[in-house]
CSV table of C-alpha atoms and ligand atoms in Angstrom, one decimal:
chain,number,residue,atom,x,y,z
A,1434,UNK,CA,81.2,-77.9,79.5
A,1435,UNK,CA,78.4,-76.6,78.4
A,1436,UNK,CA,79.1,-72.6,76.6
A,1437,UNK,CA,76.9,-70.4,78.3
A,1438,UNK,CA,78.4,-67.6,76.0
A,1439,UNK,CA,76.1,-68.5,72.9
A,1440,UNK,CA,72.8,-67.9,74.6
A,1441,UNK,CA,72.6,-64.3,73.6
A,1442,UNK,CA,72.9,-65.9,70.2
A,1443,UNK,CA,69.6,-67.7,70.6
A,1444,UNK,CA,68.0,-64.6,72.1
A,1445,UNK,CA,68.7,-62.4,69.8
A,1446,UNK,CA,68.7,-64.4,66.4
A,1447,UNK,CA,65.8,-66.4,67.2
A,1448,UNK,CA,67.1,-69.7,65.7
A,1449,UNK,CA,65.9,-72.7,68.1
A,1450,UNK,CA,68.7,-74.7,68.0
A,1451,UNK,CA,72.9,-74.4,66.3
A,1452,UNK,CA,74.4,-77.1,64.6
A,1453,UNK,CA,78.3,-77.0,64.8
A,1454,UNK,CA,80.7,-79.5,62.6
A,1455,UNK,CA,83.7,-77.7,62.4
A,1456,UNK,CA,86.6,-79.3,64.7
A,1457,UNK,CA,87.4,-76.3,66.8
A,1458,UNK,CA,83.4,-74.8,67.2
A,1459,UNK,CA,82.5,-78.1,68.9
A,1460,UNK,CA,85.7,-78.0,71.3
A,1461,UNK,CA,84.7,-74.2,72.0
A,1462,UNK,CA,81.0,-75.3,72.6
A,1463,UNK,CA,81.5,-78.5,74.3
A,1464,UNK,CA,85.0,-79.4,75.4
A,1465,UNK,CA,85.5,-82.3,73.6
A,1466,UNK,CA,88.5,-82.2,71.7
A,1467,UNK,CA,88.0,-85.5,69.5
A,1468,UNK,CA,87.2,-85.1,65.6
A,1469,UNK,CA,84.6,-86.3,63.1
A,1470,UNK,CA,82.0,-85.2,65.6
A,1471,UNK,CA,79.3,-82.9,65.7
A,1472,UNK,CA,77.4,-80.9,67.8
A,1473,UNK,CA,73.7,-79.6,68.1
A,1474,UNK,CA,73.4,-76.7,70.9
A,1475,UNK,CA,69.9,-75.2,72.0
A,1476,UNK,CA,70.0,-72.5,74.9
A,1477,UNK,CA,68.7,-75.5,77.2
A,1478,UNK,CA,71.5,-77.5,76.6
A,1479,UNK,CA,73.4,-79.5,73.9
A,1480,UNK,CA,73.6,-83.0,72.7
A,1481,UNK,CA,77.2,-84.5,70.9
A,1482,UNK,CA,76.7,-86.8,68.1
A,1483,UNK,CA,79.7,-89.0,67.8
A,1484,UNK,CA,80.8,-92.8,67.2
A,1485,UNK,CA,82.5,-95.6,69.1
A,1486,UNK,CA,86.0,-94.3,68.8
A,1487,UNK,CA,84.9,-91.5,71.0
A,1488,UNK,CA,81.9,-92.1,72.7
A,1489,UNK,CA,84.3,-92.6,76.1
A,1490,UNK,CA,86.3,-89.2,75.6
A,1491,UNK,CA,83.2,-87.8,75.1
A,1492,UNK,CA,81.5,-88.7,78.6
A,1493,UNK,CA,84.9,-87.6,79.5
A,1494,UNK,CA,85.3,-84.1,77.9
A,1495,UNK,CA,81.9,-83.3,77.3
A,1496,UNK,CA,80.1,-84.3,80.8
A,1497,UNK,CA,77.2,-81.9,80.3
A,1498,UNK,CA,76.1,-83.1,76.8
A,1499,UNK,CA,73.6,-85.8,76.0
A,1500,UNK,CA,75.8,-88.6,74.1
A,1501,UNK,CA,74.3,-89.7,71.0
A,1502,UNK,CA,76.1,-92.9,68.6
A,1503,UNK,CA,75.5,-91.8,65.2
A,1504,UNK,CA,75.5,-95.3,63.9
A,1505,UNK,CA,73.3,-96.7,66.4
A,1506,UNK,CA,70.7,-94.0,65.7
A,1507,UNK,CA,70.1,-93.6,61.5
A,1508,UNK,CA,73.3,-95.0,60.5
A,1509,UNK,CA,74.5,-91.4,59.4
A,1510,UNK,CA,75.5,-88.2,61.1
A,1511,UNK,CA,72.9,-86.2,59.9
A,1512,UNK,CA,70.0,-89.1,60.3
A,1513,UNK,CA,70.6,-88.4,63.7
A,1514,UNK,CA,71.2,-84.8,63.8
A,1515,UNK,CA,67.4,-84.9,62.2
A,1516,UNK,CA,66.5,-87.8,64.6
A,1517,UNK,CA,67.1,-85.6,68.1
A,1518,UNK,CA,65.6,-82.6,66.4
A,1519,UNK,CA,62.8,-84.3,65.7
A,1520,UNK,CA,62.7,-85.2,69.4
A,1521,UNK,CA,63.5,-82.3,70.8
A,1522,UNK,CA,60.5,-80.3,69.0
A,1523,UNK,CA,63.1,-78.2,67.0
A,1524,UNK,CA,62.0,-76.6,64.0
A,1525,UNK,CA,64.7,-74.2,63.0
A,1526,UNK,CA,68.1,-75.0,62.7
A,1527,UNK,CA,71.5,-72.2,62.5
A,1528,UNK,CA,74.3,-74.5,60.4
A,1529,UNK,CA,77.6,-72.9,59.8
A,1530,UNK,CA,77.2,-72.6,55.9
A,1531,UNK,CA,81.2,-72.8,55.3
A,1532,UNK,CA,81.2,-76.2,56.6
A,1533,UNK,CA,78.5,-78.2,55.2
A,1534,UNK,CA,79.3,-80.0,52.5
A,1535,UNK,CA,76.4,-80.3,49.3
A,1536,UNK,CA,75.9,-83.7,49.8
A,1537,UNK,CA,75.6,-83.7,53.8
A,1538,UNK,CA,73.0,-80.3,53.6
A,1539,UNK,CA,70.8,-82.4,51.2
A,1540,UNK,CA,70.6,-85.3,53.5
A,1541,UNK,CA,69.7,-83.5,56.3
A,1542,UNK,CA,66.9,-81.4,54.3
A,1543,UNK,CA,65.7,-84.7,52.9
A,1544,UNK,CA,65.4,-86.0,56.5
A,1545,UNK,CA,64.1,-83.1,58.8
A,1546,UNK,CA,61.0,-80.9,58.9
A,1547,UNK,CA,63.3,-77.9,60.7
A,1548,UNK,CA,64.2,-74.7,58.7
A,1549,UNK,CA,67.5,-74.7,57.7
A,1550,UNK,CA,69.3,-71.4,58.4
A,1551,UNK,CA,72.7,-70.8,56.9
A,1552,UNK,CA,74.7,-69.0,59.4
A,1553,UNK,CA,78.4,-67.3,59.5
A,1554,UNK,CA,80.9,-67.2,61.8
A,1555,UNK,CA,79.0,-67.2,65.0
A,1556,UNK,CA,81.0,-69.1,67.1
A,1557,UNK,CA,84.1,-67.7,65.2
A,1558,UNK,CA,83.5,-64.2,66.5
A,1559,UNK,CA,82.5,-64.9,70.4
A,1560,UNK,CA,86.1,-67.3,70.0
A,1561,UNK,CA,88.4,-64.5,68.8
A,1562,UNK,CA,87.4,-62.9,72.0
A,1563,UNK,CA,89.7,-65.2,74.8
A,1564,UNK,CA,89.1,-66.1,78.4
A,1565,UNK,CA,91.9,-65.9,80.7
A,1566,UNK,CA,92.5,-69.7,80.7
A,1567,UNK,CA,92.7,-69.8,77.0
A,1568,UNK,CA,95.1,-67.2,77.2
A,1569,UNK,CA,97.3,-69.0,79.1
A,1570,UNK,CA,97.5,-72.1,77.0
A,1571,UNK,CA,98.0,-69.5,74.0
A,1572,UNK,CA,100.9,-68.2,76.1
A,1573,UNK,CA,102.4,-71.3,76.7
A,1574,UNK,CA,102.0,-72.6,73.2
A,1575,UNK,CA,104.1,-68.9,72.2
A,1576,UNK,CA,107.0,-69.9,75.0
A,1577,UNK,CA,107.4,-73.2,73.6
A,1578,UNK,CA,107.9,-71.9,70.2
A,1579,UNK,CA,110.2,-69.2,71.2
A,1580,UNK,CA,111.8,-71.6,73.3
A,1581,UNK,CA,112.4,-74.2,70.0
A,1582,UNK,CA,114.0,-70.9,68.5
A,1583,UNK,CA,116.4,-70.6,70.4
A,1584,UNK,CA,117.3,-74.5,69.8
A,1585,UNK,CA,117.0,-74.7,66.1
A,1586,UNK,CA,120.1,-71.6,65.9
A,1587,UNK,CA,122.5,-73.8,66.8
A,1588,UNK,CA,121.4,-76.5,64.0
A,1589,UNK,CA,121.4,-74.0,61.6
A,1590,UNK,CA,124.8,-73.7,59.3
A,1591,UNK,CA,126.0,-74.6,55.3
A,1592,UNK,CA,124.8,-77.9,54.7
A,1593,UNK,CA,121.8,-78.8,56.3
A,1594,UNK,CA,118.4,-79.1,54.3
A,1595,UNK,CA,115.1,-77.7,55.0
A,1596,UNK,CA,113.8,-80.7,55.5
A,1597,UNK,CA,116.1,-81.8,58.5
A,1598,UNK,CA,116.2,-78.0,59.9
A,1599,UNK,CA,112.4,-78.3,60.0
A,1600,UNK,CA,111.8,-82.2,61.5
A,1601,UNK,CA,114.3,-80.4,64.1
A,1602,UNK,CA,112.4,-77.4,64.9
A,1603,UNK,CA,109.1,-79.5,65.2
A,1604,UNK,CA,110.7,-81.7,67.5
A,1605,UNK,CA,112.5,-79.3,69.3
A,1606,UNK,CA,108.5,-77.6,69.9
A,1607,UNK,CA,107.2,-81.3,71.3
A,1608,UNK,CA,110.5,-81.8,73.7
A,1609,UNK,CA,109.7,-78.3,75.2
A,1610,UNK,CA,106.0,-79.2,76.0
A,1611,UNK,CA,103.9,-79.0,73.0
A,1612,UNK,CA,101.1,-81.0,71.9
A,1613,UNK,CA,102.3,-84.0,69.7
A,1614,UNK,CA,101.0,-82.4,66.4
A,1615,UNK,CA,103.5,-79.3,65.2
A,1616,UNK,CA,101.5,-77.6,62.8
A,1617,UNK,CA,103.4,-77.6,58.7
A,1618,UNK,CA,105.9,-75.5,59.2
A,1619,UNK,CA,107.8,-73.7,56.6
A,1620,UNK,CA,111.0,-73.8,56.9
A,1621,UNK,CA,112.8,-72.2,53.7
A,1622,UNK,CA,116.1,-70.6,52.5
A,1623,UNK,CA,117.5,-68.4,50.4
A,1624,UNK,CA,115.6,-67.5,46.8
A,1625,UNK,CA,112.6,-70.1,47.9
A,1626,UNK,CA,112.4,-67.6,51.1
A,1627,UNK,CA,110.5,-65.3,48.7
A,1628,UNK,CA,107.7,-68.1,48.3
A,1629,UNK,CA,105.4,-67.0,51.1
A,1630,UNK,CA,104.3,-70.5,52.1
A,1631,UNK,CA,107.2,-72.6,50.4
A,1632,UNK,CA,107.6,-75.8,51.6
A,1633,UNK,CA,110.6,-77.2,53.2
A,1634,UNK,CA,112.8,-79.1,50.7
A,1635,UNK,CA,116.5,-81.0,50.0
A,1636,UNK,CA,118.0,-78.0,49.3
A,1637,UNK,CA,121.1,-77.3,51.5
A,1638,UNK,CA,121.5,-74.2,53.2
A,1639,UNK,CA,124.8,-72.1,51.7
A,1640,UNK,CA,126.2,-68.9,52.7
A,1641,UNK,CA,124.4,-65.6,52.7
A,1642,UNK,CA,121.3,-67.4,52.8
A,1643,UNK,CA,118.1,-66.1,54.4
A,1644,UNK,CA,116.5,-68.6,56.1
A,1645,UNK,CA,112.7,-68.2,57.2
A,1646,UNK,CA,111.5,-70.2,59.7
A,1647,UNK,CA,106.9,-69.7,60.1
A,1648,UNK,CA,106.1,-72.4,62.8
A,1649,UNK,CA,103.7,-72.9,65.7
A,1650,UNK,CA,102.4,-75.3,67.8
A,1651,UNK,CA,99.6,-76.5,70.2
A,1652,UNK,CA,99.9,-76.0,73.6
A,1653,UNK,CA,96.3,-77.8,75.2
A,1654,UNK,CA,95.2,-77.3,71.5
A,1655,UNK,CA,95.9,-73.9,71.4
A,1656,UNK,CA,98.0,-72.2,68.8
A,1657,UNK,CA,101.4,-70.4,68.5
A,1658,UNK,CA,102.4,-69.0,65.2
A,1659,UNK,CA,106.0,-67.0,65.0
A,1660,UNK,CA,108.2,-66.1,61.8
A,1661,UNK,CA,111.6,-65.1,61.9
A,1662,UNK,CA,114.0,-64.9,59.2
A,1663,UNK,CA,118.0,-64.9,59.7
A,1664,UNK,CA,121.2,-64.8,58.1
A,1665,UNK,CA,123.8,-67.3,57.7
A,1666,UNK,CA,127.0,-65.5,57.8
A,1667,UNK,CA,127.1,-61.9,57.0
A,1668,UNK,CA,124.1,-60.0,55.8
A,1669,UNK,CA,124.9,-58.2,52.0
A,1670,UNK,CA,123.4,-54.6,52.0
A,1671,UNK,CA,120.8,-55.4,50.4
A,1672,UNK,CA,119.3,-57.9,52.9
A,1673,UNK,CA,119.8,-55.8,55.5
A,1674,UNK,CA,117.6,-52.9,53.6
A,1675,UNK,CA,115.1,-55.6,53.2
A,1676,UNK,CA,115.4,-56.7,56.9
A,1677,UNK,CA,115.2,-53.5,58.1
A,1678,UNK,CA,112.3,-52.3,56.2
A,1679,UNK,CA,110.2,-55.1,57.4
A,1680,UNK,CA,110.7,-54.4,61.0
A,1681,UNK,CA,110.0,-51.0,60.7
A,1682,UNK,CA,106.9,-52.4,59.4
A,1683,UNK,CA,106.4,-54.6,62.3
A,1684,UNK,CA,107.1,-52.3,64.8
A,1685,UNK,CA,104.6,-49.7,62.9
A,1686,UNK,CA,101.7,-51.9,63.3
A,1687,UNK,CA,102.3,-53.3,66.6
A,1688,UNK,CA,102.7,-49.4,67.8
A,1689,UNK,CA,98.5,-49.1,66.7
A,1690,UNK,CA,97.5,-52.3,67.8
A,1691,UNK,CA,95.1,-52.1,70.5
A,1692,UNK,CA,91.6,-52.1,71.7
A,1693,UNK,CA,89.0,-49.8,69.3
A,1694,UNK,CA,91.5,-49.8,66.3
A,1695,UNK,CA,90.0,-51.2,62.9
A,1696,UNK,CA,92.2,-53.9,61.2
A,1697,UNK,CA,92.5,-51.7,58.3
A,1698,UNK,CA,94.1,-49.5,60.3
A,1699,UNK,CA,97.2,-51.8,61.1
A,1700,UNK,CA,97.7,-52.5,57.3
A,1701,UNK,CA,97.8,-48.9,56.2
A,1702,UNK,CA,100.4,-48.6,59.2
A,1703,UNK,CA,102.4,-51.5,58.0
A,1704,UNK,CA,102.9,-50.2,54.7
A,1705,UNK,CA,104.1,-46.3,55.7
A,1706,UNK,CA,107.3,-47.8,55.9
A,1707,UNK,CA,107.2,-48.6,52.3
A,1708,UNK,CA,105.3,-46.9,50.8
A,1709,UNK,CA,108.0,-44.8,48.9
A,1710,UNK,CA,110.1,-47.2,48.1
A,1711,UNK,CA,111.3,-49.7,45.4
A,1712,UNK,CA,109.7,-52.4,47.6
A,1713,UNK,CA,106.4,-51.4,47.7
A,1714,UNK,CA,105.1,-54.0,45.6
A,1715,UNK,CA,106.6,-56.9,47.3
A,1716,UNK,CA,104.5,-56.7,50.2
A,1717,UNK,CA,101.5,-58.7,50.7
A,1718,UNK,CA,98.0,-57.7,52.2
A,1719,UNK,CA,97.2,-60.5,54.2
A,1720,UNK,CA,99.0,-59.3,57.4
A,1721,UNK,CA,97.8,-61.2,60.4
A,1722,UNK,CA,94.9,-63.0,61.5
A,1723,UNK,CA,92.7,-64.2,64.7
A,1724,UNK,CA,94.3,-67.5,66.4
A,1725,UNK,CA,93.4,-69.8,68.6
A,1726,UNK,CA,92.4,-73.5,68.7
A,1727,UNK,CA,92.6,-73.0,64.5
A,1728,UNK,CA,95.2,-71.2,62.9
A,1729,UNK,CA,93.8,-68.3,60.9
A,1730,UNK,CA,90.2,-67.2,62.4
A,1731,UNK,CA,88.7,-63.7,62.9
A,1732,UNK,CA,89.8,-60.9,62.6
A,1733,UNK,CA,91.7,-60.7,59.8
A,1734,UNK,CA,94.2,-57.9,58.9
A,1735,UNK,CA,93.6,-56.6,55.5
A,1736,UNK,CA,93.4,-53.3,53.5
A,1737,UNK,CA,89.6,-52.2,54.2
A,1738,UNK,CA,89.4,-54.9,57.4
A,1739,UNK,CA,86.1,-53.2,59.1
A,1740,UNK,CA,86.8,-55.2,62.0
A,1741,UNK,CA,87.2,-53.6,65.2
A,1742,UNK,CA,89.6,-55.1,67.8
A,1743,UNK,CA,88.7,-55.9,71.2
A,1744,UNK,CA,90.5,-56.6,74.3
A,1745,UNK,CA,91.5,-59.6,74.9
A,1746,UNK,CA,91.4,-60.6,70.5
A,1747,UNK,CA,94.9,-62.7,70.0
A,1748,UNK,CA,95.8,-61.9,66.6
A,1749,UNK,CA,99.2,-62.5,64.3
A,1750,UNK,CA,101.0,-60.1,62.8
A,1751,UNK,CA,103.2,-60.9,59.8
A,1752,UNK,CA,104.5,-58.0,57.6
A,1753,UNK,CA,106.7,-59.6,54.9
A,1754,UNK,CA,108.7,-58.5,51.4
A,1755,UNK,CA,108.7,-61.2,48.8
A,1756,UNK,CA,111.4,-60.5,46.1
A,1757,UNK,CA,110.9,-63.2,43.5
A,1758,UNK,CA,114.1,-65.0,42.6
A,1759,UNK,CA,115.9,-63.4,45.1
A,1760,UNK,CA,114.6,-64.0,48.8
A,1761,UNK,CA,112.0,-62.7,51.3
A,1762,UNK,CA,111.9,-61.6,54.8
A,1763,UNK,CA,108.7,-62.1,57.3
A,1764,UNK,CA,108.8,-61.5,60.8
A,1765,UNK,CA,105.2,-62.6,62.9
A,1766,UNK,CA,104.3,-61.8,66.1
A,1767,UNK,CA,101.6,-62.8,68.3
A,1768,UNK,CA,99.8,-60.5,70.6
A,1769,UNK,CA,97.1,-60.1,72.9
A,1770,UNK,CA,94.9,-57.0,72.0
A,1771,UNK,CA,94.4,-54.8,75.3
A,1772,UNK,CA,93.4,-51.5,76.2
A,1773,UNK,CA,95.9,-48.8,75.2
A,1774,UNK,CA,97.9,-51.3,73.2
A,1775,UNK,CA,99.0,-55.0,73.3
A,1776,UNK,CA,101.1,-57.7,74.9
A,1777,UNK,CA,103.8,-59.5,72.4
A,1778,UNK,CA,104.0,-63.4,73.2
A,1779,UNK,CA,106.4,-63.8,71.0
A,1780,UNK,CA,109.6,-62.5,73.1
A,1781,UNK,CA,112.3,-62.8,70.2
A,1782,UNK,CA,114.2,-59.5,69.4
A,1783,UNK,CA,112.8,-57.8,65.8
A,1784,UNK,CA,116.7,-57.6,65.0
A,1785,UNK,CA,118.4,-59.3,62.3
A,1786,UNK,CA,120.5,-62.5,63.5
A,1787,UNK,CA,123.5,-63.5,61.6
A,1788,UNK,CA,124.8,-67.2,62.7
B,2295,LIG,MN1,100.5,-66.5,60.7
């Protein structure tokens, strides 16, 4: 499959021909969904530059694309990423410039003629926009996790480590459908809940804990990302303060979230919430991002985003207070931007569960 959607690209930036290496800007271009593979598009049409472990997925996924064996032709990726060009007549080539590595730009300059144009999410931004189909295996990734949720209650009670509460919940997201590669999930209780990306550990779960789950999966290669933090037994005052704060911060940015709002505009909702409280400075900025076949793409949510959402954006949300030493509470939700306001994938109440 060929992406017709990056010819305005070529019309309007003049570059003759884009050269994509990161995993999920060749699956958007091309449809192949191996790794380690590159490919070089031009608005005639593109050519995938792979190896033997792929070459037949490749004629599979990628029927449209001219198949070239990197180490039949130079020996090196970018040998023959200079060799087509050189075939092909092109003389200016768009290169995503967070992907290239030193070492891999100075081969290819040492072995083409063609300009080398350093380029920025180009691919990133047409993606964050989604076609129905995508939307679909986004939505199924999000009923999966929700689904895995539900499971991983049940296993939650005194005694049981992160560790096994989160090799459950990733297995509980491949029995209900996902692809075979749940993505790090953290899984944390108690005072390491305040450690935004803490990773699961021996630790037993006791009473009173908070325990945060963040997880997602792939669904077709498309991403689900959900948080949601309960309590085991009763909730003390205080975590209920916490818990309740957060949601109304939740529920404050989900109420702007929609077509022609800037990203900055979700955080400074997020925050009214707080903003005249003790907690204020427990909160952290980054508060949701684009997702799709990666995890955390364009647009971001942040104070001063610029961005501007469109319909049909999927984006996180993920309002959180971090109390160090004590204990945090996220709750993420994934929705799709529309017109007049957004769809939630994620159909798990916002209220506080106590197991
Ligand atoms: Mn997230």
């Amino acid at each position: 499959m060929f992406n017709e959607r990056l010819i305005p690209w070529f019309r309007q930036s003049k570059i003759e021909a884009l050269f994509l290496k990161k995993d999920p800007n060749v699956r958007w271009a091309s449809g192949f969904k191996g790794k380690d593979s590159c490919v070089l598009m031009t608005p005639d049409g593109g050519f995938l530059i792979t190896d033997p472990r792929y070459t037949e997925q490749a004629e599979l996924e990628a029927p449209d694309f001219t198949l070239v064996n990197w180490r039949a032709v130079g020996g090196t990726m970018m040998k023959a990423l200079a060799h087509v060009c050189k075939e092909q007549n092109i003389k200016s080539i768009g290169f995503e410039s967070d992907a290239l590595s030193f070492g891999e730009y100075s081969q290819l300059k040492a072995e083409t003629d063609a300009e080398l144009i350093p380029t920025e999410n180009v691919v990133e931004n047409l993606r964050s926009i989604k076609t129905p189909e995508e939307i679909e295996d986004l939505r199924a990734a999000c009923e999966i996790s929700c689904r895995a949720f539900y499971r991983i209650l049940d296993d939650i009670r005194v005694g049981v480590t992160e560790k096994e509460l989160a090799a459950k919940l990733s297995s509980y997201m491949v029995f209900e459908g996902a692809d075979t590669k749940p993505y790090g999930n953290i899984l944390i209780s108690g005072p390491n809940t305040s450690l935004l990306h803490g990773i699961p550990s021996e630790r037993a779960v006791q009473y009173g804990d908070f325990v945060l789950m963040d997880y997602g999966c792939q669904f077709n290669g498309y991403m689900s990302d959900m948080t949601r933090t309960v309590v085991v037994g009763k909730a003390s005052e205080k975590q209920r303060e916490v818990y309740d704060l957060v949601k109304r911060m939740l529920e404050d940015s989900l109420a702007v979230m929609k077509a022609g709002t800037k990203c900055k505009d979700v955080y400074e909702a997020s925050v009214q919430a707080i903003k005249d409280t003790p907690y204020y400075p427990y909160h952290y900025n980054g508060l949701g991002h684009g997702i799709g076949l990666f995890v955390h793409e364009v647009p971001f949510i942040r104070p001063g985003a610029a961005a501007v959402y469109e319909e049909n954006v999927v984006t996180t949300i993920e309002p959180g207070l971090y109390i160090p030493g004590w204990g945090g509470v996220r709750i993420e939700d994934q929705v799709i931007i529309k017109d007049g306001g957004n769809e939630n994938l994620i159909r798990v109440s916002h209220d506080l569960i106590e197991l």
